[in-house]
Short mmCIF file of C-alpha atoms in Angstrom, two decimals:
data_model
loop_
_atom_site.label_atom_id
_atom_site.label_comp_id
_atom_site.label_asym_id
_atom_site.label_seq_id
_atom_site.Cartn_x
_atom_site.Cartn_y
_atom_site.Cartn_z
CA MET A 1 -3.76 -33.41 -0.54
CA ASN A 2 -5.44 -31.45 2.27
CA ILE A 3 -3.87 -30.69 5.66
CA GLU A 4 -5.67 -33.49 7.51
CA ALA A 5 -4.60 -36.07 4.94
CA GLU A 6 -0.98 -34.89 5.07
CA LEU A 7 -0.98 -35.13 8.87
CA LYS A 8 -2.40 -38.65 8.77
CA LYS A 9 0.31 -39.61 6.31
CA ASP A 10 2.80 -38.76 9.07
CA GLY A 11 0.76 -40.68 11.62
CA ILE A 12 -0.74 -37.56 13.26
CA GLU A 13 -4.46 -37.70 14.08
CA VAL A 14 -5.98 -34.56 15.62
CA VAL A 15 -7.98 -35.09 18.82
CA GLY A 16 -8.87 -31.51 19.69
CA ARG A 17 -7.67 -27.95 20.16
CA LEU A 18 -5.44 -26.90 23.07
CA ASP A 19 -7.35 -24.64 25.48
CA THR A 20 -6.66 -20.89 25.49
CA LEU A 21 -5.28 -20.82 29.02
CA SER A 22 -2.68 -23.47 28.17
CA VAL A 23 -1.79 -21.70 24.91
CA ASN A 24 -1.17 -18.40 26.68
CA SER A 25 0.83 -20.07 29.45
CA LEU A 26 3.09 -21.81 26.92
CA ALA A 27 3.50 -18.64 24.85
CA LYS A 28 4.45 -16.52 27.87
CA ASN A 29 6.91 -19.00 29.42
CA VAL A 30 8.63 -19.85 26.14
CA ALA A 31 8.95 -16.18 25.13
CA GLU A 32 10.61 -15.36 28.44
CA LYS A 33 13.04 -18.30 28.23
CA ILE A 34 14.12 -17.49 24.68
CA CYS A 35 14.69 -13.82 25.50
CA LYS A 36 16.72 -14.71 28.59
CA ALA A 37 18.87 -17.31 26.81
CA PHE A 38 19.59 -15.21 23.71
CA PRO A 39 19.95 -11.53 24.72
CA LYS A 40 22.07 -10.77 21.62
CA ALA A 41 19.11 -11.66 19.41
CA ARG A 42 17.27 -8.65 20.91
CA PHE A 43 13.89 -10.36 20.92
CA ASN A 44 10.98 -8.46 22.45
CA PRO A 45 9.20 -10.77 24.94
CA ASN A 46 5.82 -9.12 24.35
CA GLU A 47 6.12 -9.46 20.58
CA LEU A 48 7.16 -13.09 20.91
CA PHE A 49 4.26 -13.77 23.27
CA ILE A 50 1.76 -12.29 20.82
CA ALA A 51 3.23 -14.25 17.91
CA PHE A 52 3.25 -17.53 19.84
CA SER A 53 -0.20 -17.11 21.40
CA ARG A 54 -1.75 -16.64 17.95
CA LEU A 55 -0.46 -19.98 16.71
CA PRO A 56 -3.16 -22.65 16.38
CA MET A 57 -2.25 -25.49 18.77
CA PHE A 58 -3.79 -28.96 18.80
CA LEU A 59 -3.64 -32.21 20.73
CA ALA A 60 -3.12 -35.29 18.59
CA GLU A 61 -2.32 -38.98 18.54
CA MET A 62 1.28 -39.49 17.31
CA PRO A 63 3.48 -42.48 16.47
CA GLU A 64 5.81 -43.80 19.16
CA GLY A 65 9.44 -42.80 18.88
CA PHE A 66 8.83 -39.44 17.22
CA ALA A 67 8.77 -35.98 18.81
CA GLU A 68 6.00 -35.09 21.26
CA ALA A 69 5.34 -31.93 19.24
CA ASN A 70 5.32 -31.06 15.57
CA TYR A 71 5.22 -27.70 13.79
CA PHE A 72 3.36 -27.95 10.49
CA TYR A 73 4.40 -25.00 8.37
CA LYS A 74 1.65 -25.34 5.75
CA ASN A 75 -0.91 -24.08 8.23
CA SER A 76 1.54 -22.63 10.80
CA SER A 77 0.13 -24.87 13.52
CA ILE A 78 1.62 -26.95 16.33
CA TYR A 79 0.46 -30.46 17.23
CA PHE A 80 1.21 -31.81 20.70
CA LYS A 81 1.06 -35.46 21.67
CA GLN A 82 -2.07 -36.16 23.67
CA GLY A 83 -1.53 -37.11 27.30
CA VAL A 84 1.64 -35.07 27.89
CA PRO A 85 1.28 -32.79 31.00
CA LEU A 86 1.32 -29.03 30.37
CA ASP A 87 4.59 -28.47 32.24
CA GLU A 88 6.19 -31.12 30.02
CA LEU A 89 4.72 -29.61 26.85
CA GLU A 90 6.81 -26.49 27.42
CA LYS A 91 10.03 -28.42 26.73
CA PHE A 92 8.71 -29.47 23.34
CA ALA A 93 6.99 -26.18 22.57
CA ILE A 94 10.29 -24.26 22.57
CA HIS A 95 11.63 -26.29 19.65
CA GLU A 96 8.44 -25.81 17.62
CA PHE A 97 8.10 -22.11 18.47
CA ILE A 98 11.64 -21.56 17.21
CA HIS A 99 10.58 -23.20 13.93
CA HIS A 100 7.83 -20.60 13.68
CA ILE A 101 10.35 -17.80 14.22
CA GLN A 102 12.56 -19.27 11.50
CA GLU A 103 10.14 -19.69 8.63
CA VAL A 104 10.46 -17.50 5.56
CA LYS A 105 7.73 -17.76 2.92
CA ASP A 106 7.26 -16.25 -0.52
CA LYS A 107 4.26 -14.16 -1.57
CA SER A 108 2.31 -17.31 -2.37
CA GLY A 109 2.86 -18.68 1.12
CA ASN A 110 5.38 -21.31 0.05
CA LEU A 111 8.15 -22.02 2.53
CA TYR A 112 11.62 -21.56 1.07
CA ARG A 113 13.79 -21.08 4.17
CA LEU A 114 13.67 -22.43 7.70
CA GLY A 115 16.75 -21.26 9.61
CA LEU A 116 19.68 -23.28 8.26
CA CYS A 117 17.38 -25.34 6.05
CA GLU A 118 16.69 -24.33 2.44
CA TYR A 119 13.79 -25.64 0.36
CA GLY A 120 14.84 -26.06 -3.26
CA GLU A 121 12.56 -26.96 -6.15
CA PHE A 122 13.52 -30.63 -6.03
CA LYS A 123 15.40 -31.09 -2.78
CA ILE A 124 15.60 -29.84 0.81
CA TYR A 125 19.09 -28.84 1.99
CA GLY A 126 20.25 -28.73 5.60
CA MET A 127 17.20 -30.24 7.30
CA ALA A 128 19.26 -32.14 9.88
CA LEU A 129 21.68 -29.26 10.45
CA ASN A 130 18.73 -27.03 11.26
CA GLU A 131 17.07 -29.59 13.56
CA GLY A 132 20.31 -30.00 15.50
CA ALA A 133 20.76 -26.24 15.78
CA VAL A 134 17.15 -25.69 16.94
CA GLN A 135 17.49 -28.40 19.57
CA LEU A 136 20.77 -26.88 20.82
CA ALA A 137 18.94 -23.56 21.15
CA THR A 138 16.11 -25.34 22.97
CA ALA A 139 18.53 -26.99 25.41
CA LYS A 140 20.18 -23.61 26.01
CA ALA A 141 16.80 -21.98 26.74
CA LEU A 142 16.00 -24.80 29.18
CA GLU A 143 19.47 -24.46 30.76
CA TYR A 144 20.22 -28.16 30.33
CA LYS A 145 23.63 -29.37 31.52
CA GLU A 146 25.86 -31.54 29.38
CA ASP A 147 25.65 -35.29 29.89
CA ILE A 148 27.32 -38.37 28.41
CA VAL A 149 24.92 -40.73 26.64
CA LYS A 150 25.24 -43.79 24.42
CA TYR A 151 23.20 -44.31 21.26
CA TYR A 152 23.73 -46.95 18.59
CA GLY A 153 27.13 -47.81 20.10
CA ILE A 154 28.31 -44.17 20.17
CA SER A 155 29.20 -42.56 23.52
CA LEU A 156 29.00 -38.80 23.23
CA PRO A 157 28.57 -35.57 25.24
CA THR A 158 25.36 -33.65 24.62
CA THR A 159 23.04 -31.11 26.23
CA SER A 160 20.09 -32.90 24.60
CA PRO A 161 20.24 -36.55 25.70
CA ASN A 162 16.66 -37.38 24.68
CA TYR A 163 16.15 -35.48 21.44
CA TYR A 164 18.49 -35.51 18.45
CA PRO A 165 21.53 -36.29 20.65
CA ILE A 166 23.70 -37.45 17.73
CA LEU A 167 22.86 -34.46 15.53
CA CYS A 168 23.29 -32.09 18.47
CA ASN A 169 26.73 -33.51 19.17
CA LEU A 170 27.94 -33.01 15.60
CA VAL A 171 26.43 -29.52 15.33
CA LYS A 172 28.09 -28.68 18.66
CA GLN A 173 31.43 -29.77 17.17
CA LEU A 174 30.83 -27.43 14.25
CA THR A 175 29.82 -24.66 16.64
CA TYR A 176 33.04 -25.05 18.63
CA LEU A 177 35.00 -24.34 15.45
CA ILE A 178 32.74 -21.79 13.76
CA GLY A 179 31.16 -19.88 16.65
CA GLU A 180 27.90 -19.94 18.59
CA GLN A 181 26.95 -16.42 17.53
CA ASN A 182 26.99 -17.40 13.84
CA LEU A 183 24.98 -20.54 14.56
CA PHE A 184 22.14 -18.89 16.45
CA GLU A 185 21.98 -15.86 14.14
CA SER A 186 21.37 -18.17 11.20
CA THR A 187 19.06 -20.40 13.23
CA PHE A 188 16.71 -17.63 14.37
CA PHE A 189 16.89 -15.24 11.44
CA SER A 190 17.52 -17.62 8.51
CA THR A 191 20.76 -15.96 7.42
CA ASP A 192 23.83 -17.42 5.69
CA ALA A 193 26.26 -16.31 8.42
CA PHE A 194 26.94 -19.83 9.72
CA LYS A 195 27.08 -21.44 6.30
CA LEU A 196 29.49 -18.86 4.87
CA GLU A 197 31.81 -19.09 7.88
CA ALA A 198 31.69 -22.88 7.72
CA ILE A 199 32.66 -22.81 4.05
CA ARG A 200 35.49 -20.39 4.84
CA VAL A 201 37.05 -22.48 7.62
CA LEU A 202 36.21 -25.99 6.33
CA GLY A 203 35.99 -25.62 2.56
CA ARG A 204 32.87 -25.62 0.35
CA LYS A 205 33.11 -29.26 -0.69
CA GLU A 206 33.72 -30.38 2.87
CA PHE A 207 30.83 -28.36 4.32
CA LEU A 208 28.36 -29.67 1.74
CA LYS A 209 29.46 -33.24 2.46
CA ILE A 210 29.01 -32.68 6.22
CA GLN A 211 25.56 -31.16 5.60
CA ASP A 212 24.53 -34.16 3.47
CA ASN A 213 25.87 -36.62 6.06
CA LEU A 214 23.80 -34.98 8.80
CA ASP A 215 20.69 -35.47 6.66
CA LYS A 216 21.72 -39.07 6.09
CA ILE A 217 21.96 -39.61 9.86
CA LEU A 218 18.54 -38.02 10.43
CA TYR A 219 16.80 -40.13 7.78
CA THR A 220 18.57 -43.32 8.89
CA GLU A 221 17.43 -42.81 12.47
CA GLU A 222 13.86 -42.25 11.26
CA LYS A 223 14.01 -45.60 9.44
CA ILE A 224 15.22 -47.30 12.61
CA ILE A 225 12.33 -45.79 14.61
CA LYS A 226 9.74 -46.88 12.03
CA LEU A 227 11.08 -50.43 11.96
CA ASN A 228 11.11 -50.59 15.76
CA ASN A 229 7.47 -49.47 15.72
CA ARG A 230 6.67 -52.32 13.35
CA LEU A 231 8.23 -54.77 15.78
CA MET A 232 6.01 -53.43 18.57
CA GLU A 233 2.80 -53.10 16.58
CA ASP A 234 2.84 -56.20 14.36
CA ASN A 235 2.86 -59.79 15.53
CA LEU A 236 5.89 -60.75 13.51
CA GLU A 237 7.60 -64.10 13.70
CA GLY A 238 9.98 -66.32 11.79
CA SER A 239 11.60 -64.95 8.66
CA LYS A 240 9.67 -61.63 8.77
CA LEU A 241 10.89 -60.90 12.28
CA GLN A 242 14.46 -61.81 11.35
CA LYS A 243 14.34 -59.65 8.21
CA ILE A 244 13.28 -56.52 10.11
CA THR A 245 15.74 -57.17 12.95
CA THR A 246 18.56 -57.51 10.41
CA LYS A 247 17.49 -54.27 8.69
CA ILE A 248 17.55 -52.42 12.01
CA GLU A 249 21.08 -53.62 12.75
CA ASP A 250 22.22 -52.67 9.24
CA TYR A 251 20.83 -49.16 9.69
CA LYS A 252 22.51 -48.83 13.09
CA THR A 253 25.84 -49.83 11.53
CA LEU A 254 25.31 -47.29 8.73
CA LEU A 255 24.48 -44.59 11.27
CA ARG A 256 27.63 -45.27 13.33
CA LYS A 257 29.79 -45.30 10.21
CA THR A 258 28.29 -42.03 8.94
CA PHE A 259 28.73 -40.40 12.35
CA ILE A 260 32.45 -41.28 12.51
CA GLN A 261 33.03 -40.20 8.90
CA THR A 262 31.32 -36.88 9.58
CA GLN A 263 33.13 -36.25 12.85
CA ASP A 264 36.51 -37.02 11.28
CA LEU A 265 35.74 -34.79 8.30
CA ILE A 266 34.77 -31.88 10.58
CA PHE A 267 37.95 -31.75 12.65
CA SER A 268 40.37 -32.76 9.88
CA SER A 269 38.96 -30.19 7.43
CA TYR A 270 39.20 -27.39 9.96
CA PHE A 271 42.60 -28.15 11.49
CA ASN A 272 44.26 -29.04 8.17
CA LYS A 273 43.14 -25.71 6.72
CA GLU A 274 44.15 -23.75 9.82
CA PHE A 275 47.53 -25.47 9.98
CA ASN A 276 48.45 -24.08 6.57
CA ASN A 277 47.71 -20.56 7.81
CA LEU A 278 49.96 -20.66 10.89
CA SER A 279 52.76 -18.10 10.68
CA THR A 280 53.62 -17.17 14.28
CA THR A 281 54.31 -19.02 17.51
CA GLN A 282 51.33 -17.27 19.08
CA GLU A 283 49.08 -18.78 16.41
CA ILE A 284 50.62 -22.19 17.10
CA GLU A 285 49.75 -21.85 20.80
CA VAL A 286 46.11 -21.05 20.00
CA TYR A 287 45.93 -23.85 17.44
CA ARG A 288 47.43 -26.39 19.84
CA ALA A 289 44.96 -25.53 22.61
CA LYS A 290 41.97 -25.63 20.28
CA LEU A 291 42.98 -29.01 18.88
CA TYR A 292 43.63 -30.44 22.35
CA ASN A 293 40.25 -29.23 23.68
CA TYR A 294 38.42 -30.77 20.73
CA GLN A 295 38.56 -34.13 22.51
CA ASN A 296 35.85 -32.81 24.87
CA TYR A 297 33.33 -32.80 22.00
CA LEU A 298 34.06 -36.20 20.47
CA GLY A 299 31.71 -39.12 20.07
CA ILE A 300 33.50 -42.42 20.72
CA THR A 301 32.85 -45.96 19.46
CA ASP A 302 34.73 -49.16 20.28
CA ASN A 303 38.27 -49.10 18.88
CA TYR A 304 38.03 -45.46 17.84
CA PHE A 305 41.53 -43.97 17.60
CA ASP A 306 41.11 -41.57 14.66
CA PHE A 307 41.33 -38.34 16.64
CA ASN A 308 44.17 -39.59 18.85
CA ASN A 309 46.24 -40.55 15.80
CA TYR A 310 45.43 -37.24 14.12
CA TYR A 311 46.39 -35.31 17.26
CA VAL A 312 49.77 -37.05 17.56
CA ASP A 313 50.57 -36.44 13.90
CA LYS A 314 49.63 -32.77 14.15
CA MET A 315 51.72 -32.27 17.31
CA ALA A 316 54.75 -33.61 15.44
CA ALA A 317 54.00 -31.34 12.49
CA LEU A 318 53.65 -28.37 14.86
CA GLU A 319 57.13 -29.00 16.23
CA ASP A 320 58.53 -28.77 12.71
CA LYS A 321 56.51 -25.65 11.97
CA TYR A 322 57.61 -24.07 15.25
CA ASP A 323 61.27 -24.74 14.40
CA SER A 324 60.84 -23.23 10.95
CA ILE A 325 59.30 -20.10 12.45
CA ILE A 326 61.91 -19.45 15.14
CA ASN A 327 64.68 -20.01 12.59
CA ASN A 328 63.17 -17.33 10.37
CA VAL A 329 63.50 -14.02 12.24
CA SER A 330 61.10 -12.21 9.93
CA LEU A 331 58.26 -14.54 10.94
CA THR A 332 59.03 -14.77 14.66
CA VAL A 333 56.66 -13.05 17.08
CA VAL A 334 57.26 -15.04 20.25
CA LYS A 335 60.29 -17.17 21.16
CA GLU A 336 59.95 -19.78 23.84
CA SER A 337 62.82 -22.24 23.86
CA LYS A 338 60.90 -24.82 25.91
CA LEU A 339 57.79 -24.91 23.75
CA ALA A 340 59.01 -27.75 21.53
CA ASN A 341 59.71 -29.87 24.60
CA LEU A 342 56.27 -29.05 25.91
CA PHE A 343 54.74 -30.31 22.65
CA LYS A 344 56.61 -33.60 23.03
CA ALA A 345 55.49 -34.04 26.62
CA LEU A 346 51.85 -33.34 25.77
CA ARG A 347 51.96 -35.68 22.82
CA LEU A 348 53.26 -38.58 24.89
CA LEU A 349 50.91 -37.85 27.77
CA PHE A 350 47.84 -37.53 25.56
CA SER A 351 48.69 -40.61 23.50
CA PHE A 352 49.16 -42.75 26.61
CA GLY A 353 46.01 -41.46 28.28
CA LYS A 354 43.77 -42.01 25.29
CA ASN A 355 45.07 -45.52 24.57
CA GLU A 356 44.68 -46.49 28.22
CA GLU A 357 41.13 -45.13 28.25
CA ASN A 358 40.12 -47.01 25.09
CA GLU A 359 41.63 -50.24 26.35
#
């Protein structure tokens, strides 16, 4: 199958080539933004500009609901949705330019690594994890502020309210626990730093399940978009209309369920593992603060109490662990007689506040 046929299969029909002036403007502005946002990556703005400006860029007709830009690795080209103003194209170009930075090909030109995504012989691993990470990097380069949005019945904080908000939220939760430096190193330079650290702090089985769930969310949302497009494009009625509407609702329910399962697995895997490693009161303090602050990253659905219940249980367990530490002189680093009472007060306060908010 040639390039044009593959593009048409995805609903992309080329209209024409983007003019040189626009190409150079995009390449210059994006290179500067990436260098400014990620100084630790030590990118050279001139080298990035040259690399970006040499990319073939096209205008094309694209399906509704999908991204306004698409990087096609088989010919290292970018396709922009026709009709989008140049100043708007920049927002979408950043994401696709990062994909170009990421790609690693073998001697035959076959792609086998794209940031956090690995192309196996029979399966692609980490596609959604990589898309979420690239969009977080894009939002950082654009200096977007965090906002609260609601998708498919999930209210969540995100710096990318219009593009991959659900994936970005879950990857942000992972980043809070694993570290932003690891995330962006692996995203830009296709290393295993993030994956290895995630396996260390979450567990191998748990990380692989989270990675698979992210892909499940990505593919489920794509199915929802395609079905919504059918509703808009086809004159459906009667049983056909009802069948597609029911499918859409089923996919939305599946997406919500997968999101909650993934979120719960992320924080429980991390904090259960870390709890077993606590040996000093100083470590308990750090653990308590990190667990408490995790609420700022959560996605919430109706009647969601999983994190609140987990938090209360862990606070009680911390009291017991704290007592065991201060009663064992060889393990004690810091003694604070009022810390246990503080735990109790926070537990009651947090439990009341969360229940009141959900009600």
